[in-house]
PDB file of N, CA and C in Angstrom:
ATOM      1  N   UNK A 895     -42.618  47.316   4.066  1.00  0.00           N
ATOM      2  CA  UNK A 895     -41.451  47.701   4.834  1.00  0.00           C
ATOM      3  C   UNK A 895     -40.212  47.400   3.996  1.00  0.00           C
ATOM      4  N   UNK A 896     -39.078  48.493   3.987  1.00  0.00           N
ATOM      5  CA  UNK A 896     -37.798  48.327   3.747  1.00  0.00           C
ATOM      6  C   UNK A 896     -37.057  47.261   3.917  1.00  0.00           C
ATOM      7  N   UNK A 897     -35.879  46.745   3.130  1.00  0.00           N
ATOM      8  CA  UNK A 897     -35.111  46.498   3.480  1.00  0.00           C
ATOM      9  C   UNK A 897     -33.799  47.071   4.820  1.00  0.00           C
ATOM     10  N   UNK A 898     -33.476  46.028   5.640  1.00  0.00           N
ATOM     11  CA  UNK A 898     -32.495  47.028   6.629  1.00  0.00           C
ATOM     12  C   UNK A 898     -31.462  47.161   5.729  1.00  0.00           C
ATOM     13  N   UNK A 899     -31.122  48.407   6.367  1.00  0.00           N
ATOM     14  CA  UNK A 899     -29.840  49.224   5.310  1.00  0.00           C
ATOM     15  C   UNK A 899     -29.207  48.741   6.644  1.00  0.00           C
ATOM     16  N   UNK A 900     -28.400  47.984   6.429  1.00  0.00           N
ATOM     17  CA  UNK A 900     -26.813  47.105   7.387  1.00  0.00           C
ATOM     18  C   UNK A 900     -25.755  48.269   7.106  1.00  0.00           C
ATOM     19  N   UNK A 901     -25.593  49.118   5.816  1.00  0.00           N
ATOM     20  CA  UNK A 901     -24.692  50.042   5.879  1.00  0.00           C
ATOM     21  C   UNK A 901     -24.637  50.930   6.871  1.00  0.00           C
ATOM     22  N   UNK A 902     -25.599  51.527   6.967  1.00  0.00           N
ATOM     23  CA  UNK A 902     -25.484  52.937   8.321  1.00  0.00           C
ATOM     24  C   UNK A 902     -25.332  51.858  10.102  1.00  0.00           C
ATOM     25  N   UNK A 903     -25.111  50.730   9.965  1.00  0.00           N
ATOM     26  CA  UNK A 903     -24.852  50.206  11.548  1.00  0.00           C
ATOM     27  C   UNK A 903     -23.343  49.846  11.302  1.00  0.00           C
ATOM     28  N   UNK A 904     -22.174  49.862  12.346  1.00  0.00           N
ATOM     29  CA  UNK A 904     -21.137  49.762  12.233  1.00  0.00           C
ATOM     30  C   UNK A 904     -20.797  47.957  12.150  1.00  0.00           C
ATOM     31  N   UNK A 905     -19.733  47.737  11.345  1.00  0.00           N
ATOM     32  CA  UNK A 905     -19.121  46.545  11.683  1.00  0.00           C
ATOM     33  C   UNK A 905     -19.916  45.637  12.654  1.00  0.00           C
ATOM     34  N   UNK A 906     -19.094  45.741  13.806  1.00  0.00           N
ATOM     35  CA  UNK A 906     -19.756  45.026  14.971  1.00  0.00           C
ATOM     36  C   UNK A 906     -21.200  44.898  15.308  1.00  0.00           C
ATOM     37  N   UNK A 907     -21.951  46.040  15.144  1.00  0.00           N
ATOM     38  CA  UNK A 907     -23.460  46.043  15.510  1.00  0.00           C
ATOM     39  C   UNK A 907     -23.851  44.888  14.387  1.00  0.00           C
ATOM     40  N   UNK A 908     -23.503  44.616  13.109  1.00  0.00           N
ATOM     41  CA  UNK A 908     -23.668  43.984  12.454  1.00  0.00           C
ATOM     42  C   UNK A 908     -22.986  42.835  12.605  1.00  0.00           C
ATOM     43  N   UNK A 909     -21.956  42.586  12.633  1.00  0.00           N
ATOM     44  CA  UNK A 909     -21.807  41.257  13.214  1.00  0.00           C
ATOM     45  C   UNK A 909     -22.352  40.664  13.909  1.00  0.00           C
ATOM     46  N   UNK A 910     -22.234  41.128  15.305  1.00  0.00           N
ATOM     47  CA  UNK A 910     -22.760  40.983  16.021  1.00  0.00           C
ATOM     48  C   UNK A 910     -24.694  40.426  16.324  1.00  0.00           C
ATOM     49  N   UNK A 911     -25.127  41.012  15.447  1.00  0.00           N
ATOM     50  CA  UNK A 911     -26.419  40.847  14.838  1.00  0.00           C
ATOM     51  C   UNK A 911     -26.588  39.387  14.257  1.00  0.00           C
ATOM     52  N   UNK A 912     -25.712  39.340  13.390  1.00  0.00           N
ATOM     53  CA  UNK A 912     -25.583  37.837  12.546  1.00  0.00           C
ATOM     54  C   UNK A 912     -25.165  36.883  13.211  1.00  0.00           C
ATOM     55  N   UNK A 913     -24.324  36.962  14.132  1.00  0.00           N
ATOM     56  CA  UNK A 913     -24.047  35.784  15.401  1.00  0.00           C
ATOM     57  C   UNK A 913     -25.213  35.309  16.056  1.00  0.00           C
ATOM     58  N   UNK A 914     -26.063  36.551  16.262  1.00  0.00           N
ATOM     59  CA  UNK A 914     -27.100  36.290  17.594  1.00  0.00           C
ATOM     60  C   UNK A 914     -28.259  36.031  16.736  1.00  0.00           C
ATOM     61  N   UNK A 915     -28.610  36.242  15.721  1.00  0.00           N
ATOM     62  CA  UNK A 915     -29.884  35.429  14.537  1.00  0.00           C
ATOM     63  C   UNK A 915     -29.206  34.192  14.584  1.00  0.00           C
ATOM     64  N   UNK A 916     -28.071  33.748  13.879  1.00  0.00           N
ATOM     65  CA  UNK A 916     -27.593  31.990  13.994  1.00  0.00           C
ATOM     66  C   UNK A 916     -27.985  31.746  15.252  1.00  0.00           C
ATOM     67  N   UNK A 917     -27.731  31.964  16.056  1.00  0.00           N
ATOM     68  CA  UNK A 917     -27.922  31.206  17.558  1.00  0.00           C
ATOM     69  C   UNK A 917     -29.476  30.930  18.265  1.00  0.00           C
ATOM     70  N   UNK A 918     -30.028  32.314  17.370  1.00  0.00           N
ATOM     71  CA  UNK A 918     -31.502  32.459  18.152  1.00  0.00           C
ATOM     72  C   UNK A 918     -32.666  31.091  18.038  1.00  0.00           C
ATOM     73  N   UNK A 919     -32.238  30.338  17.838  1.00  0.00           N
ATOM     74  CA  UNK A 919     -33.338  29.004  17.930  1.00  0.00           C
ATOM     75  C   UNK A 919     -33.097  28.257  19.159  1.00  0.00           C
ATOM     76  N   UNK A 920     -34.288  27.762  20.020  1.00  0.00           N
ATOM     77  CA  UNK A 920     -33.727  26.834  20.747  1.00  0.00           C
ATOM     78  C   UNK A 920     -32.834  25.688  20.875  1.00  0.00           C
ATOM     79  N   UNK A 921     -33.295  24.818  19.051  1.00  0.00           N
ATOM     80  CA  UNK A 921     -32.616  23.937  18.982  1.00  0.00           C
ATOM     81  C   UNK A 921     -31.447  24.159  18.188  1.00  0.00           C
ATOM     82  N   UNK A 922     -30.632  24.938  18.381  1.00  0.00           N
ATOM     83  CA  UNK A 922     -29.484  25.718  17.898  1.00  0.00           C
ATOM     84  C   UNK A 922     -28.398  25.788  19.463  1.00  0.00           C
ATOM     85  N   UNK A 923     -29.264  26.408  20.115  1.00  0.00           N
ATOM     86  CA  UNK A 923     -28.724  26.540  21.580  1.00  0.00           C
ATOM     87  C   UNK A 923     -28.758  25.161  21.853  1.00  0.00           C
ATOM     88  N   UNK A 924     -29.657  24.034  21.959  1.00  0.00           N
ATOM     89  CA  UNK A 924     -29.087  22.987  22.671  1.00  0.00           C
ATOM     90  C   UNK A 924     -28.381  22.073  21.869  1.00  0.00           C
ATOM     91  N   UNK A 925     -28.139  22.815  20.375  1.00  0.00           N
ATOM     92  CA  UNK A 925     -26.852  21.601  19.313  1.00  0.00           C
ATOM     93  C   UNK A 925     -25.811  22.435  20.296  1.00  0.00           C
ATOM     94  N   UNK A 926     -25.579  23.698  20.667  1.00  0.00           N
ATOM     95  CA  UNK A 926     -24.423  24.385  21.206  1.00  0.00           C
ATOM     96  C   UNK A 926     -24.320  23.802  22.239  1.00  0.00           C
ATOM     97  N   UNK A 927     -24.754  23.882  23.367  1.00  0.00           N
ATOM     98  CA  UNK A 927     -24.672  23.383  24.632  1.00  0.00           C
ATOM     99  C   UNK A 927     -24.208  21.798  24.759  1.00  0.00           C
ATOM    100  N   UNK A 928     -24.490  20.798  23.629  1.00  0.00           N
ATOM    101  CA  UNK A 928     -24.155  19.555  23.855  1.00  0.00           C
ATOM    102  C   UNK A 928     -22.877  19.208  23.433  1.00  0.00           C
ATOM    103  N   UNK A 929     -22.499  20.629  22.743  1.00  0.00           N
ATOM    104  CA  UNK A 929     -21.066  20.422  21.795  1.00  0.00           C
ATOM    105  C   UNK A 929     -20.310  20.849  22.877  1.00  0.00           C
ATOM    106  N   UNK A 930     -20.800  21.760  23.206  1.00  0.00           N
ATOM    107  CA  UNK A 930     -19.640  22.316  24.553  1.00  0.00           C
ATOM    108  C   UNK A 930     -19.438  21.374  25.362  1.00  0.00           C
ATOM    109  N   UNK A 931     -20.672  20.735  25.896  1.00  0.00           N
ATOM    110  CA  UNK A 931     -20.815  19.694  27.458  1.00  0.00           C
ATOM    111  C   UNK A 931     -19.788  19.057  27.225  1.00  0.00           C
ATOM    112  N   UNK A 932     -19.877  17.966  25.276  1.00  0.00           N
ATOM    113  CA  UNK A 932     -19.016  17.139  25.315  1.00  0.00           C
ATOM    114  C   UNK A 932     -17.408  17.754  25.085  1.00  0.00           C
ATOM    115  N   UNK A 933     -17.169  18.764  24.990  1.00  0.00           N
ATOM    116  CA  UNK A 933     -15.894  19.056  24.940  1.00  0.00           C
ATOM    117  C   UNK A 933     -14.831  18.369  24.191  1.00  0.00           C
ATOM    118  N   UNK A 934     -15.325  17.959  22.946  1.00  0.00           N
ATOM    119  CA  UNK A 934     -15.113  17.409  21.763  1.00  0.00           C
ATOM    120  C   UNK A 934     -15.774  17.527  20.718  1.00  0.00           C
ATOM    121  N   UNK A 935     -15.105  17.248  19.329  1.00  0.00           N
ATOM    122  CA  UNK A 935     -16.319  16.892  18.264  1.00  0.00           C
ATOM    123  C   UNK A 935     -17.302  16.239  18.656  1.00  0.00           C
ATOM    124  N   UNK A 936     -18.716  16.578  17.988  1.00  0.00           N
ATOM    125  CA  UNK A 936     -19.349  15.693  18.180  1.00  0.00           C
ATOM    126  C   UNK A 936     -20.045  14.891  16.309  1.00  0.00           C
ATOM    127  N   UNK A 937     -20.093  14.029  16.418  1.00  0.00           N
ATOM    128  CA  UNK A 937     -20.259  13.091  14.937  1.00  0.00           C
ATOM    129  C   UNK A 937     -21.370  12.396  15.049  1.00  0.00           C
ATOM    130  N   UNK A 938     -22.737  13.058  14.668  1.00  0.00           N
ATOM    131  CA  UNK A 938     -24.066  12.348  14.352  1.00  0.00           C
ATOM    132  C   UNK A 938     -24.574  11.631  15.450  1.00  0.00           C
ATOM    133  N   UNK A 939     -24.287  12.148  16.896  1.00  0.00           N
ATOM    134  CA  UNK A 939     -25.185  11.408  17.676  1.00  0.00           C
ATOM    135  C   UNK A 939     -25.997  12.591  18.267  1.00  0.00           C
ATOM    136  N   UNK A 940     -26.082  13.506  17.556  1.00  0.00           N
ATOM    137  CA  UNK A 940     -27.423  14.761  17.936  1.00  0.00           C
ATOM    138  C   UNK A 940     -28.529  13.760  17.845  1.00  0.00           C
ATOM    139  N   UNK A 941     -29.096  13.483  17.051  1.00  0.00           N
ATOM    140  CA  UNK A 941     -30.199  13.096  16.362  1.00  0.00           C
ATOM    141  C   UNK A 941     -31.363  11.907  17.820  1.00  0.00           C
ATOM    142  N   UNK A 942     -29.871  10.948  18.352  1.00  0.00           N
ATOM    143  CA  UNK A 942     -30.787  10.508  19.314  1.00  0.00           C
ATOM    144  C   UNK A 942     -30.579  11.620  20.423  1.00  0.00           C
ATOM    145  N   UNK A 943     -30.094  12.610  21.104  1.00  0.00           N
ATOM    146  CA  UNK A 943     -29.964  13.272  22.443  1.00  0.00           C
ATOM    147  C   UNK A 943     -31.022  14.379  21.812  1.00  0.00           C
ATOM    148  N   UNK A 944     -31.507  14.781  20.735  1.00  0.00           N
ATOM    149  CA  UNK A 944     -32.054  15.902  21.154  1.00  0.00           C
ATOM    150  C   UNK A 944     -33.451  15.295  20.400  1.00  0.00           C
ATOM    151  N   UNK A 945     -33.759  14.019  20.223  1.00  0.00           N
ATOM    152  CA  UNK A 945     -34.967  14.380  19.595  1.00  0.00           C
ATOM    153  C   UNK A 945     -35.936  14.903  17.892  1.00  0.00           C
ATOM    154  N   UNK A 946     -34.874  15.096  17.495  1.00  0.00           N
ATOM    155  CA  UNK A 946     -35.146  16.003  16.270  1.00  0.00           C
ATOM    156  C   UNK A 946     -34.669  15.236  14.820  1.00  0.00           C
ATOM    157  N   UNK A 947     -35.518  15.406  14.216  1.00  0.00           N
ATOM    158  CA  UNK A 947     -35.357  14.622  12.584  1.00  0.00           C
ATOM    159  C   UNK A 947     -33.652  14.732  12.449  1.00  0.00           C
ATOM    160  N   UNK A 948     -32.762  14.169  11.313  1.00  0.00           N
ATOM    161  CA  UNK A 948     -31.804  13.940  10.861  1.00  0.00           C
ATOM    162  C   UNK A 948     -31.979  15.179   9.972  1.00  0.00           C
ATOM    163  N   UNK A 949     -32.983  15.427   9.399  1.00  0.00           N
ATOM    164  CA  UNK A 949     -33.015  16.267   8.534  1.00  0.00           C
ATOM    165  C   UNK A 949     -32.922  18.111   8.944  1.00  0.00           C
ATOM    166  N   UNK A 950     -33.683  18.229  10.273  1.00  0.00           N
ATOM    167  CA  UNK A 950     -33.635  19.033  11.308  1.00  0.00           C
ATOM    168  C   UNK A 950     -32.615  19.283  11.920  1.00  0.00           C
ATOM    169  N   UNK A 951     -31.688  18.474  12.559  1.00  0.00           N
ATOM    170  CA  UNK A 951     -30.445  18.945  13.296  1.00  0.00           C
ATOM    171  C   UNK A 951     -29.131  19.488  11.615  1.00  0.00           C
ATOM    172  N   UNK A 952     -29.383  18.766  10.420  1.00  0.00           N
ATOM    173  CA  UNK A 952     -28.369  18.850   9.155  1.00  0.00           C
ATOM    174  C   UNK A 952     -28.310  20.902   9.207  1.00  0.00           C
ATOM    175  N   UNK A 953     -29.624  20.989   9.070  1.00  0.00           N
ATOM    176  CA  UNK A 953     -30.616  22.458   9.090  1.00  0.00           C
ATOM    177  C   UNK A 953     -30.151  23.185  10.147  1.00  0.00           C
ATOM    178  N   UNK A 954     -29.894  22.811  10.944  1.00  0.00           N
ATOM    179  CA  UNK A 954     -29.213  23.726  12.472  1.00  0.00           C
ATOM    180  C   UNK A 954     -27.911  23.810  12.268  1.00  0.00           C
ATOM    181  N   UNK A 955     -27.562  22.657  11.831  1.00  0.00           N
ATOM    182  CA  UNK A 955     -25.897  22.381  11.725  1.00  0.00           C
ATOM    183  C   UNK A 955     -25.671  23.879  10.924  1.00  0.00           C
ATOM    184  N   UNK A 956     -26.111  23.503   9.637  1.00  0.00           N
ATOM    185  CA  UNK A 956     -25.636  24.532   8.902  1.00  0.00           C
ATOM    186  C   UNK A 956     -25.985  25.843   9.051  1.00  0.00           C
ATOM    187  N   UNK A 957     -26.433  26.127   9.757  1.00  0.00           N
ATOM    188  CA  UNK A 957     -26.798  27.894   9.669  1.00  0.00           C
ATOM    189  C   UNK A 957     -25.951  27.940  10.899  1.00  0.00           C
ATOM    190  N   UNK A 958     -25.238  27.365  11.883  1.00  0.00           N
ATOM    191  CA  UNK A 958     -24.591  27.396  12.737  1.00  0.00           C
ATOM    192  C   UNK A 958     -23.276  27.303  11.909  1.00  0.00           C
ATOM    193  N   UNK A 959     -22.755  26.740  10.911  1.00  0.00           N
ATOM    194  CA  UNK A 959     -21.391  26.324  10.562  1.00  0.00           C
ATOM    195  C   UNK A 959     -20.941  27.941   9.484  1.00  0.00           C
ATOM    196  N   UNK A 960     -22.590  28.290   8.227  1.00  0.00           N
ATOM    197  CA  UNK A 960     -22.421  29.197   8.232  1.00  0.00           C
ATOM    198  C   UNK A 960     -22.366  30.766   8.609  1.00  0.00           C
ATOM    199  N   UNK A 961     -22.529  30.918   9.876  1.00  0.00           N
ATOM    200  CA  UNK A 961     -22.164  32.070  10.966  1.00  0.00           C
ATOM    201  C   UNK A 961     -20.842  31.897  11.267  1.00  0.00           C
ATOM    202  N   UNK A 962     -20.237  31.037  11.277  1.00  0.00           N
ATOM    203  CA  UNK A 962     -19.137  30.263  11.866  1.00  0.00           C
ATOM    204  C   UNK A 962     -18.798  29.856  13.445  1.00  0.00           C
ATOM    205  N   UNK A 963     -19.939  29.848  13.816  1.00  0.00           N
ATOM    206  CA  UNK A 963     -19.830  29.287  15.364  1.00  0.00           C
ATOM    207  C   UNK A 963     -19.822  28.103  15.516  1.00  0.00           C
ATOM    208  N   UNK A 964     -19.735  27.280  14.342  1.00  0.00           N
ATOM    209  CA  UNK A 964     -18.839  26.131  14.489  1.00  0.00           C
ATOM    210  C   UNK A 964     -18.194  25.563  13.061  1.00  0.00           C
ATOM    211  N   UNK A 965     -17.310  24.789  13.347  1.00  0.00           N
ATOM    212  CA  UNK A 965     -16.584  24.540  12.338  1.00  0.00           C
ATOM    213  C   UNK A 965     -16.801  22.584  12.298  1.00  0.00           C
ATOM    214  N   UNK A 966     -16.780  22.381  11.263  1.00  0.00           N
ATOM    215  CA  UNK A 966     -16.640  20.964  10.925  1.00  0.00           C
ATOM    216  C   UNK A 966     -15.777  20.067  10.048  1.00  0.00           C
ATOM    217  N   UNK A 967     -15.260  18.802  10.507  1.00  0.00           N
ATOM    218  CA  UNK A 967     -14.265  18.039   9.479  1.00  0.00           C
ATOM    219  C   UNK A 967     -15.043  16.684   9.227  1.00  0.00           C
ATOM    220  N   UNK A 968     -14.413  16.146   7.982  1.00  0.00           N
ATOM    221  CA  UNK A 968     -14.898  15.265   7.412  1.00  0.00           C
ATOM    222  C   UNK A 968     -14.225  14.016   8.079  1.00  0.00           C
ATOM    223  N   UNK A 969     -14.958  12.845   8.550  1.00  0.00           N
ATOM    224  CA  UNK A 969     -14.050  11.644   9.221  1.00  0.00           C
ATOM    225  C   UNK A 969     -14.995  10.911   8.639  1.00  0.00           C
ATOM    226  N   UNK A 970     -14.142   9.903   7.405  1.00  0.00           N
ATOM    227  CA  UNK A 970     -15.079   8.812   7.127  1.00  0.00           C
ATOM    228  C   UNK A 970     -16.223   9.529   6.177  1.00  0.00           C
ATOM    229  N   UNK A 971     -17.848   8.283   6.839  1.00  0.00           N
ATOM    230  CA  UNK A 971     -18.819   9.019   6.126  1.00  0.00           C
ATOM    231  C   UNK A 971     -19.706  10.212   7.142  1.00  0.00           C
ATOM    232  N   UNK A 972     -19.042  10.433   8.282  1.00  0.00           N
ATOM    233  CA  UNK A 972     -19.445  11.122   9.626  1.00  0.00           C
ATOM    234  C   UNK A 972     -18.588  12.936   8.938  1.00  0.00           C
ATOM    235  N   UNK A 973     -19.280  13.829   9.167  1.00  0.00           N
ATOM    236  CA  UNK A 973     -19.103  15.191   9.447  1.00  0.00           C
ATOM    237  C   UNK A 973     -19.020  15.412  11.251  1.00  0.00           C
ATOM    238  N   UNK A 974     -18.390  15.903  11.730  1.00  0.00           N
ATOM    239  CA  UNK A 974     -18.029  15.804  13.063  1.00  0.00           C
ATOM    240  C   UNK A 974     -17.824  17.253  13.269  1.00  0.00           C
ATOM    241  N   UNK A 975     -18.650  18.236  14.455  1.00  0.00           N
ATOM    242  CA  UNK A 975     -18.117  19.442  14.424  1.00  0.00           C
ATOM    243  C   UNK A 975     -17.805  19.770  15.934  1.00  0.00           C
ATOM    244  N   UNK A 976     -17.255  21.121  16.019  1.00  0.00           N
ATOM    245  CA  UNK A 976     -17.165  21.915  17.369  1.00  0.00           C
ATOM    246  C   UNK A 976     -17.188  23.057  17.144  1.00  0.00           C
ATOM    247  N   UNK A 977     -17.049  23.734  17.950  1.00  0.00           N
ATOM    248  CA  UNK A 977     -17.043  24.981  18.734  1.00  0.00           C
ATOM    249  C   UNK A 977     -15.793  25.665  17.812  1.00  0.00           C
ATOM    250  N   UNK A 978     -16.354  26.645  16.644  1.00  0.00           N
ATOM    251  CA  UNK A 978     -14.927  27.628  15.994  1.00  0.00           C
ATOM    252  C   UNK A 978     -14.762  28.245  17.435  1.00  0.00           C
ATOM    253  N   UNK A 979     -13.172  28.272  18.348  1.00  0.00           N
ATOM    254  CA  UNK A 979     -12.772  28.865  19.026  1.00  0.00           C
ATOM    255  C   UNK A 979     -12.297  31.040  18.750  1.00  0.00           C
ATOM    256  N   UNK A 980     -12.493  30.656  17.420  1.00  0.00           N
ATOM    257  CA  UNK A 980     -12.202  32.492  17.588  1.00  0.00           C
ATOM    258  C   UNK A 980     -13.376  33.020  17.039  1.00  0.00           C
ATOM    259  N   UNK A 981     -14.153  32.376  16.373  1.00  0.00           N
ATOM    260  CA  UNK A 981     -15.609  33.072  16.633  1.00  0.00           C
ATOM    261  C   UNK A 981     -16.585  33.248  18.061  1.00  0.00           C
ATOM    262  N   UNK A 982     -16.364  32.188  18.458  1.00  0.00           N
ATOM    263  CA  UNK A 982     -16.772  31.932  19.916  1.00  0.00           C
ATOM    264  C   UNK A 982     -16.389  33.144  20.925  1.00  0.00           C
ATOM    265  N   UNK A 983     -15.035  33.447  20.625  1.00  0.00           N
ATOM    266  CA  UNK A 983     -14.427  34.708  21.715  1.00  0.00           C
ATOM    267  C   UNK A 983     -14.833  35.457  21.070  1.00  0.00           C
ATOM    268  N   UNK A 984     -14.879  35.923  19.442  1.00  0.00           N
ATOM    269  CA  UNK A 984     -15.923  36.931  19.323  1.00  0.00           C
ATOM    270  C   UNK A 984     -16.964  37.169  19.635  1.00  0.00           C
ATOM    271  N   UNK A 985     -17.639  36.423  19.615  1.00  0.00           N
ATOM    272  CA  UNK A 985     -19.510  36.662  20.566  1.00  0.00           C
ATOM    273  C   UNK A 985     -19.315  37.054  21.854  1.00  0.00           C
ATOM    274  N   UNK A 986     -18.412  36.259  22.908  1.00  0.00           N
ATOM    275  CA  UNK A 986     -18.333  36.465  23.758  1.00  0.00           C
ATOM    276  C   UNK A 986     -17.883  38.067  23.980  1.00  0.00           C
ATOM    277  N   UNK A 987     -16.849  38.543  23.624  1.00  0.00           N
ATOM    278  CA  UNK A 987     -16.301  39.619  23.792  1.00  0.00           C
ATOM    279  C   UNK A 987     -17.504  40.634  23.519  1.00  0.00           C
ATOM    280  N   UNK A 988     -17.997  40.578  22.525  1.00  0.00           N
ATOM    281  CA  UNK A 988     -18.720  41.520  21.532  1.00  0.00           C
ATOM    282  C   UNK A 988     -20.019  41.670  22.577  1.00  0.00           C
ATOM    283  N   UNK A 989     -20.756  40.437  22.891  1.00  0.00           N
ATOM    284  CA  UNK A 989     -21.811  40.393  23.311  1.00  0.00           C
ATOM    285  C   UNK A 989     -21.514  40.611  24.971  1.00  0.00           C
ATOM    286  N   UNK A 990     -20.648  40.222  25.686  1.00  0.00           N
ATOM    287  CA  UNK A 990     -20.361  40.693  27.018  1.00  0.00           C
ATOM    288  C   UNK A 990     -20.103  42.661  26.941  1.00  0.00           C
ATOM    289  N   UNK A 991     -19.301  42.972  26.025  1.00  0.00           N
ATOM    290  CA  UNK A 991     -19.371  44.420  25.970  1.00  0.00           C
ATOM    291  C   UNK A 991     -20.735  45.271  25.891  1.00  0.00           C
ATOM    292  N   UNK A 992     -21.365  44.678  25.379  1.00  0.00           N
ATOM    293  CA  UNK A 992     -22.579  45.276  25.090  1.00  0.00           C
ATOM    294  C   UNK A 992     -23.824  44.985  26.148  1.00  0.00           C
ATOM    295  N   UNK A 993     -23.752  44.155  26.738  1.00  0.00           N
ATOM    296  CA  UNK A 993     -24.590  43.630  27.796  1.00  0.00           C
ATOM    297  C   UNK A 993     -23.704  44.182  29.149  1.00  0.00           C
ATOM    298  N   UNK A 994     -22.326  44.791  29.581  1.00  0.00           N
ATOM    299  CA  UNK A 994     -22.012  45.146  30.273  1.00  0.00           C
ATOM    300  C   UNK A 994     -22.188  46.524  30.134  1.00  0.00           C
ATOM    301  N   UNK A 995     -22.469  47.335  28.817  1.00  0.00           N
ATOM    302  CA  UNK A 995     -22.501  48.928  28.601  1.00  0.00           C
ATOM    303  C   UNK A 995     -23.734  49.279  29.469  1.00  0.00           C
ATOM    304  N   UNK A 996     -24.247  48.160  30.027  1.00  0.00           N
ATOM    305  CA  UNK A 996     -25.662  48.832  30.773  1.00  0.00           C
ATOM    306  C   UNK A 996     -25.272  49.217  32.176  1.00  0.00           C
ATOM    307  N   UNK A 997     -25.335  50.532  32.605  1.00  0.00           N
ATOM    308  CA  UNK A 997     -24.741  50.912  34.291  1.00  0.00           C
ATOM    309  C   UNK A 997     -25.598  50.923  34.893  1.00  0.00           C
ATOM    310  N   UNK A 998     -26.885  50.189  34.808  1.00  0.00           N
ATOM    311  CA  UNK A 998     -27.800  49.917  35.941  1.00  0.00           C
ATOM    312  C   UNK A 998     -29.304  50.520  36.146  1.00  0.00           C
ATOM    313  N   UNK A 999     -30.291  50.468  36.618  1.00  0.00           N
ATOM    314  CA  UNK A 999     -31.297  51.236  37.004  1.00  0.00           C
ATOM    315  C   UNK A 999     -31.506  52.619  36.584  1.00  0.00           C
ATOM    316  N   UNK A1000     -32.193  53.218  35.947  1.00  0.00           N
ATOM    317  CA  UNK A1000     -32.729  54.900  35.577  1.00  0.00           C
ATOM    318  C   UNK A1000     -34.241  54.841  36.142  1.00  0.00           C
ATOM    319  N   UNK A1001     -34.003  56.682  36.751  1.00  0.00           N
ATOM    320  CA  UNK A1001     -35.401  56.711  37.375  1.00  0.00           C
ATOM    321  C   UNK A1001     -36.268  57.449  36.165  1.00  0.00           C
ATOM    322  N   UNK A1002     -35.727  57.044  35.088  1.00  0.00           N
ATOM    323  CA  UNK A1002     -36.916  57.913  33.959  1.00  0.00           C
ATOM    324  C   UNK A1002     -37.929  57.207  33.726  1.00  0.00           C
ATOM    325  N   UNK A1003     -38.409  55.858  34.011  1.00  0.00           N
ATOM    326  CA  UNK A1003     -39.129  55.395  33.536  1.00  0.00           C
ATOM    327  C   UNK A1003     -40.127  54.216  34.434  1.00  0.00           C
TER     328      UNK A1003
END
């Protein structure tokens, strides 16, 4: 099998695409969800709330930081991240448009 040709899909379908692969792991969704809950940085206390090697959450971190659905600063010897706020409204926007383009029930099938 081919490579996907990303050229013939527009911008967004492609973006959009690359947002929702970063996110698609469970333990991706619950580094997200704990960052949100706390509604702050959060600085190396994944490791005891979710269970998962040091080496495992570093691995989530980053495929999350490079999508940019989150951003991180250096404090000390702690990396501390959150929620990039204008990537975030991009998913949202992008991915609510597209999950709202559906008008409901068809009897074709």
């Amino acid at each position: 099998m081919g490579l996907t040709k990303s050229e013939i899909f527009t911008d967004e379908q492609n973006q959009l695409s690359t947002l929702l692969k970063a996110i698609a792991h469970p333990a991706r969704i619950a580094i997200l969800q704990r960052i949100i809950i706390s509604n702050t940085c959060i600085c190396g206390d994944l490791v005891g709330e979710l269970g998962l090697a040091q080496a495992t959450i570093s691995q989530h971190l980053k495929e999350l930081k490079t999508a940019g659905i989150i951003q991180g600063t250096i404090e000390g010897v702690s990396v501390c991240y959150c929620i990039n706020p204008k990537t975030w409204k991009l998913l949202e926007d992008q991915l609510g448009a597209f999950l709202g383009s559906y008008k409901g029930e068809t009897t074709c099938c």
